[in-house]
């Protein structure tokens, strides 16, 4: 059902230079597509979280299950498993291709850093089967020295509540 | 229409300690299973907390047939075939909701909550026997619907054994789930995982009590969790997941010496628990569980609380379509879609009267044991897919289910137990039930050989 109380999005400001954010997101997508998972992990802050909700407009990852919800500790374990040669669900490995577009900056919600919203299309090929995922990324990015780091990454899949075979490669 | 296989041919596919692989791959067998097992047995469809008030409903699927399960005006639970009696449109399209009548979207026929026809627009010119009172104009009700302590089962067959007989001693796993709630009540909460695989429905149940597979199948997540440093930031959720993955690394000696497997008539079984982690097992010492114990003792007394804590079960399978973890507030419903396609829906339960944090831990636990993106379950899904691929070859025609065969023992409650948890007795037991449904025999011939 459509939520009638929700607010119409505002036209994004043209004053913000999006190029640093776009460059960052494109780089992140490339690390994932090419399997540089340790380098991907290094983009996250020490208290980062990574979240793929299972419901549209899911309020939180604590009272409802999630396709993936990792605090920093579990994210490290997830990434370590990805490079284990005996990860049978990645034998053979998936190949993925991500396209990240429609980058905008979300209004300030009082949290540290900047929340960048973008659209993605992800094609995953594995064992004669090609799957298509699409949705919205929310990256809360914070500065650490000269570098940009991900404090929170939320992935809203269009088909988050569909029956799905296993999801192994992070979105 | 004649059945694809004669009883003799079916009987020859199930031997005491092996079964013919056709049972997992043949579409004709699958169709027979849909009519002889899923359309005859008691099948779990949902929980009463999903339909608390009159008019609350949810949709379900049994033997691939769409149904709507509803709390009728008199408080009773009804299950209706989700088909309009006019020209056949599916009436209820939402997964769940609340209504005071069902209205078809095609020509607007309306139905009472119990399925009786209420009103028909343009109600003129029909033959004489056309009336809202005529049972032929109703949404057809499923003949038998019954709940046991809040768990709703139905049977598409109007005759057969009672739900009590069907459950038998396995009711104790349902009891255990409810008895763990300080207020004596469960509530389905926390969303649903829906996962699919390209494989037969039986593979799923056969894996759930398989104590011999974690060490191999889950070695990537076991190793990754064992190597994880504990001083890295966690908000508590990752900690639960990592502790669970480490527990999967218990060695064979543990499974063979400390854990048991019990089976009962009609294909049911449960695996003993294997956890010894204080954040996962309510019987052990942890601040959240201490608070829970106080709540239990306040409501139920010390003796009963202790009795409940001593019940230690991992998966309980209620054949043919449900598996639950009473101790961990998880429940899975298995939906066969085709001979090589299965969908599984998993649910969490909130224990009424337990500390809030306990349910949060239940959600974290669900993410790792039942999650579509779990570091563990994804390897199980890969196994189901690989069994299907393996069976598409021209390898051995027989599937071996003989581990522990020579050491099965009777159980005091009318079942059979394995010498220890690595026995495949629970698979042999499911095939006894399979024979019973498919052939109308009791499986006695197989037991004799055993
Ligand atoms: S098909 Fe339902 S009203 Fe006509
Ligand atoms: Fe497993």
Coordinates of C-alpha atoms and ligand atoms in Angstrom, one line a residue:
Chain A
X1 CA 0.0 0.0 0.0
X2 CA 1.2 3.5 -0.8
X3 CA 2.1 5.6 2.2
X4 CA 0.1 8.8 1.9
X5 CA 1.9 10.6 4.6
X6 CA 5.3 10.5 3.0
X7 CA 7.0 13.7 1.8
X8 CA 7.6 14.5 -1.9
X9 CA 11.4 14.4 -2.6
X10 CA 13.0 17.9 -3.1
X11 CA 14.9 18.8 -6.2
X12 CA 18.6 18.1 -5.3
X13 CA 20.8 21.2 -5.0
X14 CA 23.2 21.8 -7.8
X15 CA 25.7 23.5 -5.4
X16 CA 27.1 20.1 -4.2
X17 CA 30.0 18.7 -6.1
X18 CA 29.1 15.1 -6.6
X19 CA 32.2 14.0 -8.4
X20 CA 34.1 12.8 -5.3
X21 CA 31.2 10.7 -4.2
X22 CA 30.6 9.3 -7.7
X23 CA 34.3 8.4 -8.0
X24 CA 34.2 6.7 -4.6
X25 CA 31.1 4.6 -5.5
X26 CA 32.4 3.6 -8.9
X27 CA 35.7 2.5 -7.2
X28 CA 33.8 0.5 -4.6
X29 CA 31.7 -1.2 -7.3
X30 CA 34.9 -2.1 -9.1
X31 CA 36.5 -3.6 -6.1
X32 CA 33.4 -5.8 -5.6
X33 CA 33.1 -6.8 -9.2
X34 CA 36.7 -7.8 -9.5
X35 CA 36.8 -9.6 -6.1
X36 CA 39.1 -7.3 -4.1
X37 CA 37.1 -8.1 -1.0
X38 CA 39.8 -7.2 1.5
X39 CA 40.2 -3.8 -0.1
X40 CA 36.5 -3.4 -0.1
X41 CA 36.4 -4.1 3.6
X42 CA 39.2 -1.5 4.1
X43 CA 36.7 1.2 2.8
X44 CA 34.6 0.7 6.0
X45 CA 35.1 2.5 9.3
X46 CA 36.0 0.5 12.5
X47 CA 32.4 0.7 13.7
X48 CA 30.8 0.3 10.3
X49 CA 27.6 -1.6 9.5
X50 CA 26.4 -3.1 6.2
X51 CA 22.7 -3.8 5.8
X52 CA 20.4 -5.4 3.2
X53 CA 16.8 -5.2 4.5
X54 CA 14.3 -7.9 3.6
X55 CA 11.3 -5.6 3.7
X56 CA 10.6 -2.4 1.9
X57 CA 10.8 0.5 4.3
X58 CA 12.1 -1.9 7.0
X59 CA 12.5 0.2 10.2
X60 CA 15.5 -1.5 11.7
X61 CA 17.7 -4.6 11.5
X62 CA 17.1 -5.6 15.2
X63 CA 13.4 -6.5 15.4
X64 CA 13.1 -7.9 11.8
X65 CA 15.4 -10.3 10.0
X66 CA 17.6 -9.1 7.1
X67 CA 19.0 -10.6 3.9
X68 CA 22.3 -9.4 5.3
X69 CA 23.0 -7.3 8.4
X70 CA 26.7 -7.1 9.5
X71 CA 28.3 -5.1 12.2
X72 CA 32.0 -4.7 11.6
X73 CA 32.8 -8.0 13.3
X74 CA 30.5 -10.0 11.1
X75 CA 31.5 -8.1 8.0
X76 CA 35.1 -9.2 8.6
X77 CA 34.0 -12.8 8.9
X78 CA 31.9 -12.5 5.8
X79 CA 34.8 -11.2 3.8
X80 CA 37.2 -13.7 5.2
X81 CA 34.9 -16.5 4.2
X82 CA 34.7 -15.1 0.6
X83 CA 38.3 -15.9 0.1
X84 CA 38.2 -19.4 1.6
X85 CA 38.9 -21.9 -1.1
X86 CA 36.2 -24.2 0.4
X87 CA 33.3 -21.8 0.1
X88 CA 31.2 -24.2 -1.8
X89 CA 28.5 -21.7 -2.7
X90 CA 31.2 -19.9 -4.7
X91 CA 32.5 -22.9 -6.5
X92 CA 32.4 -21.8 -9.3
X93 CA 32.7 -18.1 -8.5
X94 CA 30.1 -15.6 -9.4
X95 CA 31.0 -12.9 -11.9
X96 CA 29.2 -9.6 -11.3
X97 CA 28.8 -6.3 -13.1
X98 CA 27.5 -3.3 -11.2
X99 CA 26.3 0.0 -12.6
X100 CA 26.0 2.9 -10.2
X101 CA 24.0 6.0 -11.2
X102 CA 21.6 8.7 -10.1
X103 CA 23.9 9.9 -7.4
X104 CA 22.4 12.5 -5.0
X105 CA 23.2 13.7 -1.5
X106 CA 20.5 13.2 1.1
X107 CA 19.3 16.0 3.4
X108 CA 21.3 16.3 6.6
X109 CA 19.8 14.0 9.2
X110 CA 22.1 15.0 12.0
X111 CA 24.3 12.0 11.8
X112 CA 28.1 12.4 11.2
X113 CA 29.2 12.5 7.6
X114 CA 27.2 12.7 4.4
X115 CA 24.5 10.2 3.2
X116 CA 24.8 9.6 -0.5
X117 CA 21.9 7.9 -2.4
X118 CA 22.4 6.1 -5.7
X119 CA 20.8 3.6 -7.9
X120 CA 22.4 0.4 -9.0
X121 CA 21.9 -2.5 -11.3
X122 CA 23.8 -5.7 -10.5
X123 CA 24.1 -8.6 -12.9
X124 CA 25.4 -11.8 -11.3
X125 CA 26.4 -14.8 -13.4
X126 CA 27.1 -18.2 -11.9
X127 CA 26.7 -21.7 -13.2
X128 CA 24.8 -21.0 -16.4
X129 CA 22.4 -18.8 -14.6
X130 CA 22.2 -15.0 -14.7
X131 CA 20.4 -13.0 -12.0
X132 CA 19.5 -9.4 -12.1
X133 CA 19.3 -7.2 -9.0
X134 CA 18.4 -3.5 -8.8
X135 CA 17.8 -1.0 -6.1
X136 CA 19.0 1.9 -4.1
X137 CA 22.3 2.3 -2.2
X138 CA 22.6 4.6 0.8
X139 CA 26.2 5.2 1.8
X140 CA 26.9 7.2 4.9
X141 CA 30.4 8.5 4.2
X142 CA 32.7 10.0 6.7
X143 CA 36.2 11.6 6.3
X144 CA 39.1 9.8 7.9
X145 CA 42.2 11.9 7.3
X146 CA 42.3 12.4 3.5
X147 CA 40.2 9.4 2.8
X148 CA 36.5 8.8 2.6
X149 CA 35.2 5.8 4.6
X150 CA 31.8 4.0 4.7
X151 CA 30.2 4.2 8.2
X152 CA 27.0 2.6 7.0
X153 CA 25.9 1.0 3.7
X154 CA 22.3 0.2 3.2
X155 CA 21.1 -1.7 0.1
X156 CA 17.4 -1.5 -0.7
X157 CA 16.6 -4.2 -3.2
X158 CA 13.6 -3.9 -5.5
X159 CA 12.9 -7.6 -4.9
X160 CA 14.0 -7.8 -1.2
X161 CA 11.1 -10.0 -0.2
X162 CA 11.2 -12.3 -3.2
X163 CA 12.0 -16.0 -2.8
X164 CA 15.7 -16.2 -3.7
X165 CA 18.4 -18.7 -3.9
X166 CA 21.5 -18.0 -1.8
X167 CA 23.0 -14.5 -1.7
X168 CA 26.8 -14.8 -1.3
X169 CA 28.5 -11.9 -3.1
X170 CA 27.8 -8.6 -1.2
X171 CA 25.7 -6.1 -3.1
Chain B
X1 CA -6.4 -42.0 -15.0
X2 CA -4.0 -44.7 -14.0
X3 CA -1.1 -43.9 -11.7
X4 CA 2.3 -43.7 -13.2
X5 CA 3.6 -46.5 -10.9
X6 CA 2.0 -49.6 -9.5
X7 CA 2.3 -50.1 -5.7
X8 CA 4.8 -52.9 -6.4
X9 CA 7.0 -50.6 -8.5
X10 CA 6.8 -47.9 -5.8
X11 CA 7.6 -50.5 -3.1
X12 CA 10.7 -51.6 -5.0
X13 CA 12.1 -48.1 -4.9
X14 CA 12.5 -48.1 -1.1
X15 CA 14.8 -50.6 0.4
X16 CA 15.7 -50.8 4.1
X17 CA 18.9 -48.8 3.8
X18 CA 18.8 -47.3 0.3
X19 CA 16.2 -45.7 -2.0
X20 CA 16.1 -45.3 -5.7
X21 CA 17.3 -42.0 -7.0
X22 CA 14.2 -41.7 -9.2
X23 CA 12.3 -40.7 -6.0
X24 CA 14.1 -37.4 -6.1
X25 CA 14.0 -36.8 -9.9
X26 CA 10.9 -38.2 -11.4
X27 CA 8.0 -35.7 -12.1
X28 CA 5.5 -38.6 -11.9
X29 CA 6.6 -39.5 -8.4
X30 CA 6.4 -35.9 -7.4
X31 CA 2.8 -35.7 -8.7
X32 CA 1.9 -38.8 -6.7
X33 CA 3.5 -37.3 -3.6
X34 CA 1.4 -34.2 -4.0
X35 CA -1.8 -36.2 -4.1
X36 CA -0.9 -39.0 -1.6
X37 CA 1.3 -37.2 0.9
X38 CA 0.6 -33.5 0.8
X39 CA -3.1 -33.8 0.1
X40 CA -3.6 -36.5 2.8
X41 CA -1.3 -35.7 5.7
X42 CA -1.7 -33.0 8.3
X43 CA 0.3 -30.0 7.0
X44 CA 1.4 -27.0 9.0
X45 CA 0.1 -23.7 7.5
X46 CA 0.7 -21.0 10.1
X47 CA 0.3 -19.8 13.7
X48 CA -2.8 -18.5 15.5
X49 CA -0.9 -15.3 16.4
X50 CA -1.1 -14.4 12.7
X51 CA -4.9 -14.3 12.9
X52 CA -5.8 -13.0 16.3
X53 CA -9.1 -11.4 15.6
X54 CA -12.2 -12.3 13.5
X55 CA -11.5 -11.2 9.9
X56 CA -7.7 -11.6 10.2
X57 CA -6.4 -13.8 7.4
X58 CA -3.3 -15.0 5.7
X59 CA -2.8 -16.8 2.4
X60 CA -0.9 -20.2 2.2
X61 CA -0.2 -22.9 -0.2
X62 CA -0.6 -26.6 0.3
X63 CA 0.3 -29.2 -2.4
X64 CA 0.7 -26.1 -4.6
X65 CA -2.9 -25.0 -4.1
X66 CA -3.6 -21.5 -3.0
X67 CA -5.6 -21.2 0.3
X68 CA -6.7 -18.5 2.6
X69 CA -6.6 -19.2 6.3
X70 CA -9.0 -16.9 8.2
X71 CA -10.4 -16.3 11.7
X72 CA -14.2 -16.5 11.2
X73 CA -16.8 -14.3 13.0
X74 CA -17.4 -17.1 15.6
X75 CA -13.6 -17.2 16.4
X76 CA -13.1 -20.5 14.6
X77 CA -10.3 -21.0 12.1
X78 CA -11.2 -21.8 8.5
X79 CA -9.2 -22.6 5.5
X80 CA -10.7 -21.9 2.1
X81 CA -9.6 -22.7 -1.4
X82 CA -8.7 -19.3 -2.8
X83 CA -11.0 -19.5 -5.8
X84 CA -14.2 -17.6 -6.6
X85 CA -17.2 -19.9 -7.1
X86 CA -18.3 -17.7 -10.1
X87 CA -15.7 -18.0 -12.8
X88 CA -12.7 -18.9 -10.8
X89 CA -10.6 -15.8 -10.1
X90 CA -8.3 -16.0 -7.0
X91 CA -10.2 -13.9 -4.5
X92 CA -7.6 -12.9 -1.9
X93 CA -4.5 -11.4 -3.4
X94 CA -2.6 -10.1 -0.3
X95 CA -0.3 -12.2 1.8
X96 CA -2.2 -11.2 5.0
X97 CA -4.7 -8.7 6.2
X98 CA -8.0 -8.0 8.0
X99 CA -11.4 -7.8 6.4
X100 CA -15.1 -8.3 7.2
X101 CA -15.8 -10.1 4.0
X102 CA -14.0 -11.4 0.9
X103 CA -14.8 -9.7 -2.4
X104 CA -13.9 -11.0 -5.8
X105 CA -12.2 -8.4 -8.1
X106 CA -13.9 -9.8 -11.2
X107 CA -17.7 -9.4 -10.8
X108 CA -17.9 -8.4 -7.2
X109 CA -19.3 -11.6 -5.6
X110 CA -18.8 -11.3 -1.9
X111 CA -18.2 -14.1 0.7
X112 CA -18.6 -14.4 4.4
X113 CA -15.4 -15.1 6.4
X114 CA -16.4 -18.8 6.5
X115 CA -16.6 -19.0 2.7
X116 CA -20.4 -18.9 2.3
X117 CA -21.6 -16.6 -0.5
X118 CA -23.0 -13.4 0.8
X119 CA -24.1 -11.3 -2.2
X120 CA -24.1 -11.4 -6.0
X121 CA -24.4 -8.2 -8.1
X122 CA -26.9 -8.5 -11.0
X123 CA -28.5 -11.4 -9.1
X124 CA -31.2 -12.2 -11.7
X125 CA -31.8 -14.6 -14.5
X126 CA -29.9 -17.5 -12.9
X127 CA -31.3 -21.0 -13.0
X128 CA -33.8 -21.9 -10.2
X129 CA -31.3 -23.7 -8.0
X130 CA -29.0 -20.7 -7.9
X131 CA -28.9 -19.2 -4.4
X132 CA -26.4 -17.9 -1.9
X133 CA -27.5 -20.8 0.3
X134 CA -26.4 -23.4 -2.3
X135 CA -23.1 -24.9 -1.1
X136 CA -21.9 -24.9 -4.7
X137 CA -21.7 -21.1 -4.6
X138 CA -19.4 -21.0 -1.7
X139 CA -15.6 -20.7 -1.6
X140 CA -14.8 -24.3 -0.9
X141 CA -13.6 -25.0 2.7
X142 CA -10.7 -27.4 3.5
X143 CA -12.3 -30.3 5.3
X144 CA -10.1 -30.5 8.3
X145 CA -8.4 -27.6 10.1
X146 CA -7.1 -27.9 13.6
X147 CA -4.6 -26.2 15.8
X148 CA -2.4 -27.6 18.5
X149 CA -1.3 -25.1 21.1
X150 CA -1.5 -22.3 18.5
X151 CA 0.1 -24.2 15.6
X152 CA -2.4 -24.5 12.8
X153 CA -2.4 -27.7 10.7
X154 CA -4.9 -28.7 8.0
X155 CA -5.6 -31.8 5.9
X156 CA -7.0 -31.6 2.4
X157 CA -8.5 -35.1 3.0
X158 CA -11.8 -35.4 4.8
X159 CA -10.8 -38.6 6.5
X160 CA -7.6 -39.9 8.1
X161 CA -5.9 -40.1 11.5
X162 CA -6.6 -37.4 14.0
X163 CA -4.0 -34.5 14.5
X164 CA -3.2 -35.9 17.9
X165 CA -2.3 -39.3 16.5
X166 CA -0.5 -37.7 13.6
X167 CA 1.8 -35.7 15.9
X168 CA 2.1 -38.4 18.5
X169 CA 5.1 -37.9 20.7
X170 CA 6.4 -35.1 18.5
X171 CA 3.8 -32.8 20.0
X172 CA 6.5 -32.4 22.8
X173 CA 8.5 -30.2 20.5
X174 CA 5.5 -28.0 19.9
X175 CA 5.0 -28.0 23.7
X176 CA 8.6 -27.1 24.2
X177 CA 8.2 -24.1 22.0
X178 CA 5.2 -22.8 23.9
X179 CA 6.4 -23.7 27.4
X180 CA 9.5 -21.5 26.9
X181 CA 7.3 -18.4 26.9
X182 CA 7.0 -17.0 30.4
X183 CA 3.4 -15.9 29.6
X184 CA 2.7 -19.2 27.9
X185 CA 2.1 -17.7 24.5
X186 CA 4.1 -17.3 21.2
X187 CA 3.8 -14.6 18.6
X188 CA 5.1 -14.9 15.0
X189 CA 7.3 -11.8 14.5
X190 CA 10.3 -10.4 12.8
X191 CA 9.5 -11.0 9.1
X192 CA 9.9 -14.0 6.8
X193 CA 12.8 -15.4 4.9
X194 CA 11.9 -17.1 1.6
X195 CA 14.6 -19.1 0.0
X196 CA 14.5 -21.4 -3.0
X197 CA 16.7 -24.0 -4.5
X198 CA 16.6 -26.2 -7.6
X199 CA 16.0 -29.5 -5.9
X200 CA 13.5 -31.9 -4.4
X201 CA 11.6 -31.0 -1.2
X202 CA 12.8 -34.2 0.6
X203 CA 16.4 -33.0 0.5
X204 CA 15.6 -30.1 2.8
X205 CA 14.2 -32.3 5.7
X206 CA 17.0 -34.8 5.1
X207 CA 19.6 -32.1 5.8
X208 CA 18.1 -30.6 8.9
X209 CA 19.0 -33.5 11.2
X210 CA 22.2 -34.3 9.4
X211 CA 24.9 -34.1 12.1
X212 CA 27.6 -35.4 9.7
X213 CA 27.6 -32.5 7.2
X214 CA 28.5 -29.2 9.1
X215 CA 32.1 -30.2 9.4
X216 CA 32.4 -30.4 5.6
X217 CA 29.6 -28.2 4.1
X218 CA 30.1 -25.3 6.5
X219 CA 33.9 -25.4 6.8
X220 CA 34.3 -21.9 5.1
X221 CA 32.1 -20.2 7.7
X222 CA 33.5 -22.3 10.6
X223 CA 37.1 -21.3 9.7
X224 CA 36.2 -17.7 9.1
X225 CA 34.4 -17.4 12.4
X226 CA 37.2 -19.2 14.3
X227 CA 39.7 -16.7 13.0
X228 CA 37.6 -13.7 13.8
X229 CA 39.0 -11.4 16.5
X230 CA 36.6 -10.7 19.3
X231 CA 37.8 -7.2 20.1
X232 CA 36.4 -5.8 16.8
X233 CA 33.3 -3.7 17.1
X234 CA 30.0 -5.6 17.3
X235 CA 26.5 -4.2 18.2
X236 CA 25.7 -7.7 19.5
X237 CA 24.2 -9.1 16.3
X238 CA 27.5 -10.2 14.7
X239 CA 28.6 -11.7 18.0
X240 CA 25.6 -14.0 18.0
X241 CA 26.2 -15.0 14.4
X242 CA 29.9 -15.8 14.9
X243 CA 29.2 -17.8 18.0
X244 CA 26.7 -19.9 16.1
X245 CA 29.1 -20.5 13.2
X246 CA 31.9 -21.6 15.7
X247 CA 29.5 -24.1 17.2
X248 CA 29.1 -25.8 13.8
X249 CA 32.7 -26.7 14.1
X250 CA 32.1 -29.4 16.7
X251 CA 34.2 -32.5 15.8
X252 CA 32.8 -35.9 15.0
X253 CA 33.6 -37.2 18.4
X254 CA 31.2 -34.7 19.9
X255 CA 28.4 -35.6 17.6
X256 CA 29.0 -39.3 18.2
X257 CA 29.3 -39.1 22.0
X258 CA 27.2 -36.2 23.2
X259 CA 24.3 -35.8 20.7
X260 CA 21.3 -38.1 19.9
X261 CA 18.7 -38.5 17.2
X262 CA 15.1 -39.6 17.9
X263 CA 12.4 -40.6 15.3
X264 CA 8.7 -41.3 15.6
X265 CA 5.9 -42.6 13.4
X266 CA 4.6 -40.6 10.5
X267 CA 8.2 -39.5 9.5
X268 CA 8.8 -37.1 12.4
X269 CA 12.2 -36.8 14.2
X270 CA 14.3 -34.5 16.2
X271 CA 18.1 -34.0 16.7
X272 CA 19.5 -33.4 20.1
X273 CA 21.0 -30.0 20.7
X274 CA 24.7 -29.4 20.3
X275 CA 25.2 -25.9 21.7
X276 CA 27.3 -25.1 24.7
X277 CA 27.6 -21.4 24.3
X278 CA 26.2 -19.2 27.1
X279 CA 24.8 -16.6 24.7
X280 CA 22.9 -19.2 22.7
X281 CA 21.5 -21.6 25.3
X282 CA 19.0 -20.3 27.7
X283 CA 20.0 -22.9 30.3
X284 CA 23.5 -21.4 30.6
X285 CA 24.6 -18.3 32.4
X286 CA 24.2 -15.0 30.5
X287 CA 22.8 -11.7 31.7
X288 CA 19.9 -11.7 29.2
X289 CA 19.0 -15.3 30.0
X290 CA 19.3 -14.6 33.8
X291 CA 16.6 -12.0 33.3
X292 CA 14.6 -14.5 31.3
X293 CA 15.0 -17.2 34.0
X294 CA 13.6 -14.7 36.6
X295 CA 10.6 -14.1 34.4
X296 CA 10.0 -17.8 33.9
X297 CA 10.4 -18.6 37.6
X298 CA 8.1 -15.7 38.5
X299 CA 5.4 -17.0 36.2
X300 CA 5.9 -20.8 36.3
X301 CA 7.9 -21.6 39.4
X302 CA 11.4 -23.0 39.8
X303 CA 10.5 -26.7 39.1
X304 CA 8.8 -26.1 35.8
X305 CA 11.4 -23.6 34.7
X306 CA 14.1 -26.2 35.4
X307 CA 12.2 -28.9 33.5
X308 CA 11.8 -26.6 30.5
X309 CA 15.5 -25.7 30.5
X310 CA 16.5 -29.3 30.5
X311 CA 14.6 -29.9 27.2
X312 CA 17.4 -29.6 24.7
X313 CA 16.5 -30.1 21.0
X314 CA 17.9 -28.8 17.8
X315 CA 15.7 -29.3 14.7
X316 CA 12.4 -31.1 15.1
X317 CA 10.9 -32.2 11.8
X318 CA 7.2 -32.7 11.4
X319 CA 6.9 -34.6 8.2
X320 CA 6.2 -33.7 5.5
X321 CA 6.4 -29.9 5.5
X322 CA 7.6 -28.3 8.7
X323 CA 10.7 -28.1 10.8
X324 CA 11.2 -26.1 14.0
X325 CA 13.8 -25.2 16.5
X326 CA 11.7 -25.0 19.7
X327 CA 14.8 -24.0 21.7
X328 CA 15.7 -21.2 19.4
X329 CA 12.3 -19.8 18.3
X330 CA 12.6 -20.7 14.6
X331 CA 10.2 -22.5 12.3
X332 CA 10.5 -23.5 8.6
X333 CA 7.8 -24.4 6.2
X334 CA 8.7 -26.4 3.1
X335 CA 6.8 -25.8 -0.1
X336 CA 7.4 -28.3 -2.9
X337 CA 7.0 -26.4 -6.2
X338 CA 8.2 -29.1 -8.7
X339 CA 10.2 -32.2 -8.5
X340 CA 13.4 -30.1 -8.7
X341 CA 12.1 -26.8 -7.2
X342 CA 11.4 -26.1 -3.6
X343 CA 10.7 -22.9 -1.7
X344 CA 11.1 -22.6 2.1
X345 CA 9.6 -19.9 4.3
X346 CA 11.1 -19.4 7.7
X347 CA 9.6 -17.6 10.7
X348 CA 10.7 -16.4 14.2
X349 CA 8.7 -16.5 17.4
X350 CA 8.6 -14.0 20.2
X351 CA 8.3 -15.5 23.6
X352 CA 5.6 -13.5 25.5
X353 CA 6.9 -12.2 28.7
X354 CA 10.6 -12.7 27.9
X355 CA 13.1 -9.8 27.9
X356 CA 13.1 -7.6 24.7
X357 CA 16.8 -8.4 24.0
X358 CA 16.0 -12.1 23.7
X359 CA 14.0 -11.5 20.6
X360 CA 16.7 -9.3 19.1
X361 CA 19.1 -12.2 19.6
X362 CA 16.5 -14.5 18.0
X363 CA 16.5 -12.2 14.9
X364 CA 20.3 -12.3 14.8
X365 CA 20.2 -16.1 15.1
X366 CA 17.7 -16.3 12.3
X367 CA 19.9 -14.2 10.1
X368 CA 22.7 -16.8 10.4
X369 CA 20.7 -20.1 10.4
X370 CA 17.9 -19.2 8.1
X371 CA 19.0 -16.1 6.2
X372 CA 19.1 -16.0 2.4
X373 CA 22.3 -14.1 2.7
X374 CA 23.7 -16.2 5.6
X375 CA 27.3 -17.3 5.7
X376 CA 26.0 -20.8 6.6
X377 CA 22.6 -21.5 4.8
X378 CA 24.0 -20.5 1.5
X379 CA 26.3 -23.5 1.6
X380 CA 23.3 -25.8 2.4
X381 CA 21.4 -24.3 -0.6
X382 CA 24.4 -25.1 -2.7
X383 CA 24.3 -28.7 -1.5
X384 CA 20.6 -29.1 -2.6
X385 CA 21.4 -27.7 -6.0
X386 CA 24.4 -30.0 -6.3
X387 CA 22.5 -33.1 -5.4
X388 CA 20.1 -32.3 -8.2
X389 CA 23.0 -31.9 -10.6
X390 CA 24.6 -35.1 -9.4
X391 CA 21.4 -37.0 -9.8
X392 CA 21.1 -35.8 -13.4
X393 CA 24.2 -37.9 -14.2
X394 CA 24.1 -41.6 -14.9
X395 CA 25.9 -42.4 -11.6
X396 CA 24.8 -44.9 -9.0
X397 CA 21.0 -45.5 -9.3
X398 CA 20.6 -46.0 -5.5
X399 CA 20.9 -43.4 -2.7
X400 CA 22.6 -44.8 0.4
X401 CA 20.8 -43.9 3.7
X402 CA 22.4 -46.7 5.7
X403 CA 24.7 -44.9 8.2
X404 CA 23.9 -46.3 11.7
X405 CA 21.5 -48.9 10.3
X406 CA 22.8 -51.8 12.4
X407 CA 22.5 -49.9 15.6
X408 CA 19.0 -48.3 15.5
X409 CA 17.3 -48.8 18.9
X410 CA 13.7 -48.7 20.0
X411 CA 12.7 -45.5 21.9
X412 CA 10.4 -45.7 25.0
X413 CA 7.8 -43.4 23.3
X414 CA 7.1 -45.7 20.4
X415 CA 9.9 -44.5 18.1
X416 CA 13.3 -45.5 17.0
X417 CA 16.5 -43.7 17.9
X418 CA 20.0 -43.8 16.4
X419 CA 22.9 -44.9 18.5
X420 CA 24.1 -41.3 18.1
X421 CA 23.3 -38.2 16.1
X422 CA 25.3 -39.2 13.0
X423 CA 22.8 -42.0 12.3
X424 CA 20.7 -41.6 9.2
X425 CA 17.8 -43.3 11.0
X426 CA 15.7 -40.1 10.6
X427 CA 15.9 -40.5 6.8
X428 CA 15.0 -44.2 7.0
X429 CA 12.1 -43.2 9.2
X430 CA 10.9 -40.6 6.7
X431 CA 10.9 -43.2 4.0
X432 CA 8.8 -45.5 6.2
X433 CA 6.2 -42.7 6.3
X434 CA 6.7 -42.1 2.6
X435 CA 5.8 -45.8 2.0
X436 CA 2.8 -45.5 4.3
X437 CA 1.4 -42.5 2.4
X438 CA 2.4 -43.7 -1.1
X439 CA 1.5 -47.4 -0.7
X440 CA -0.9 -47.5 2.2
X441 CA 1.4 -49.8 4.1
X442 CA 3.0 -49.1 7.5
X443 CA 6.5 -49.6 6.5
X444 CA 6.6 -52.7 8.7
X445 CA 8.4 -54.7 6.1
X446 CA 11.3 -52.4 6.3
X447 CA 11.5 -52.5 10.0
X448 CA 11.6 -56.2 10.1
X449 CA 14.7 -56.2 8.0
X450 CA 16.2 -53.7 10.3
Ligands
LIG1 S1 -15.1 -14.6 -11.0 FE1 -15.4 -13.9 -9.0 S2 -17.1 -12.6 -9.3 FE2 -16.9 -13.5 -11.3
LIG2 FE1 23.9 -27.1 7.0

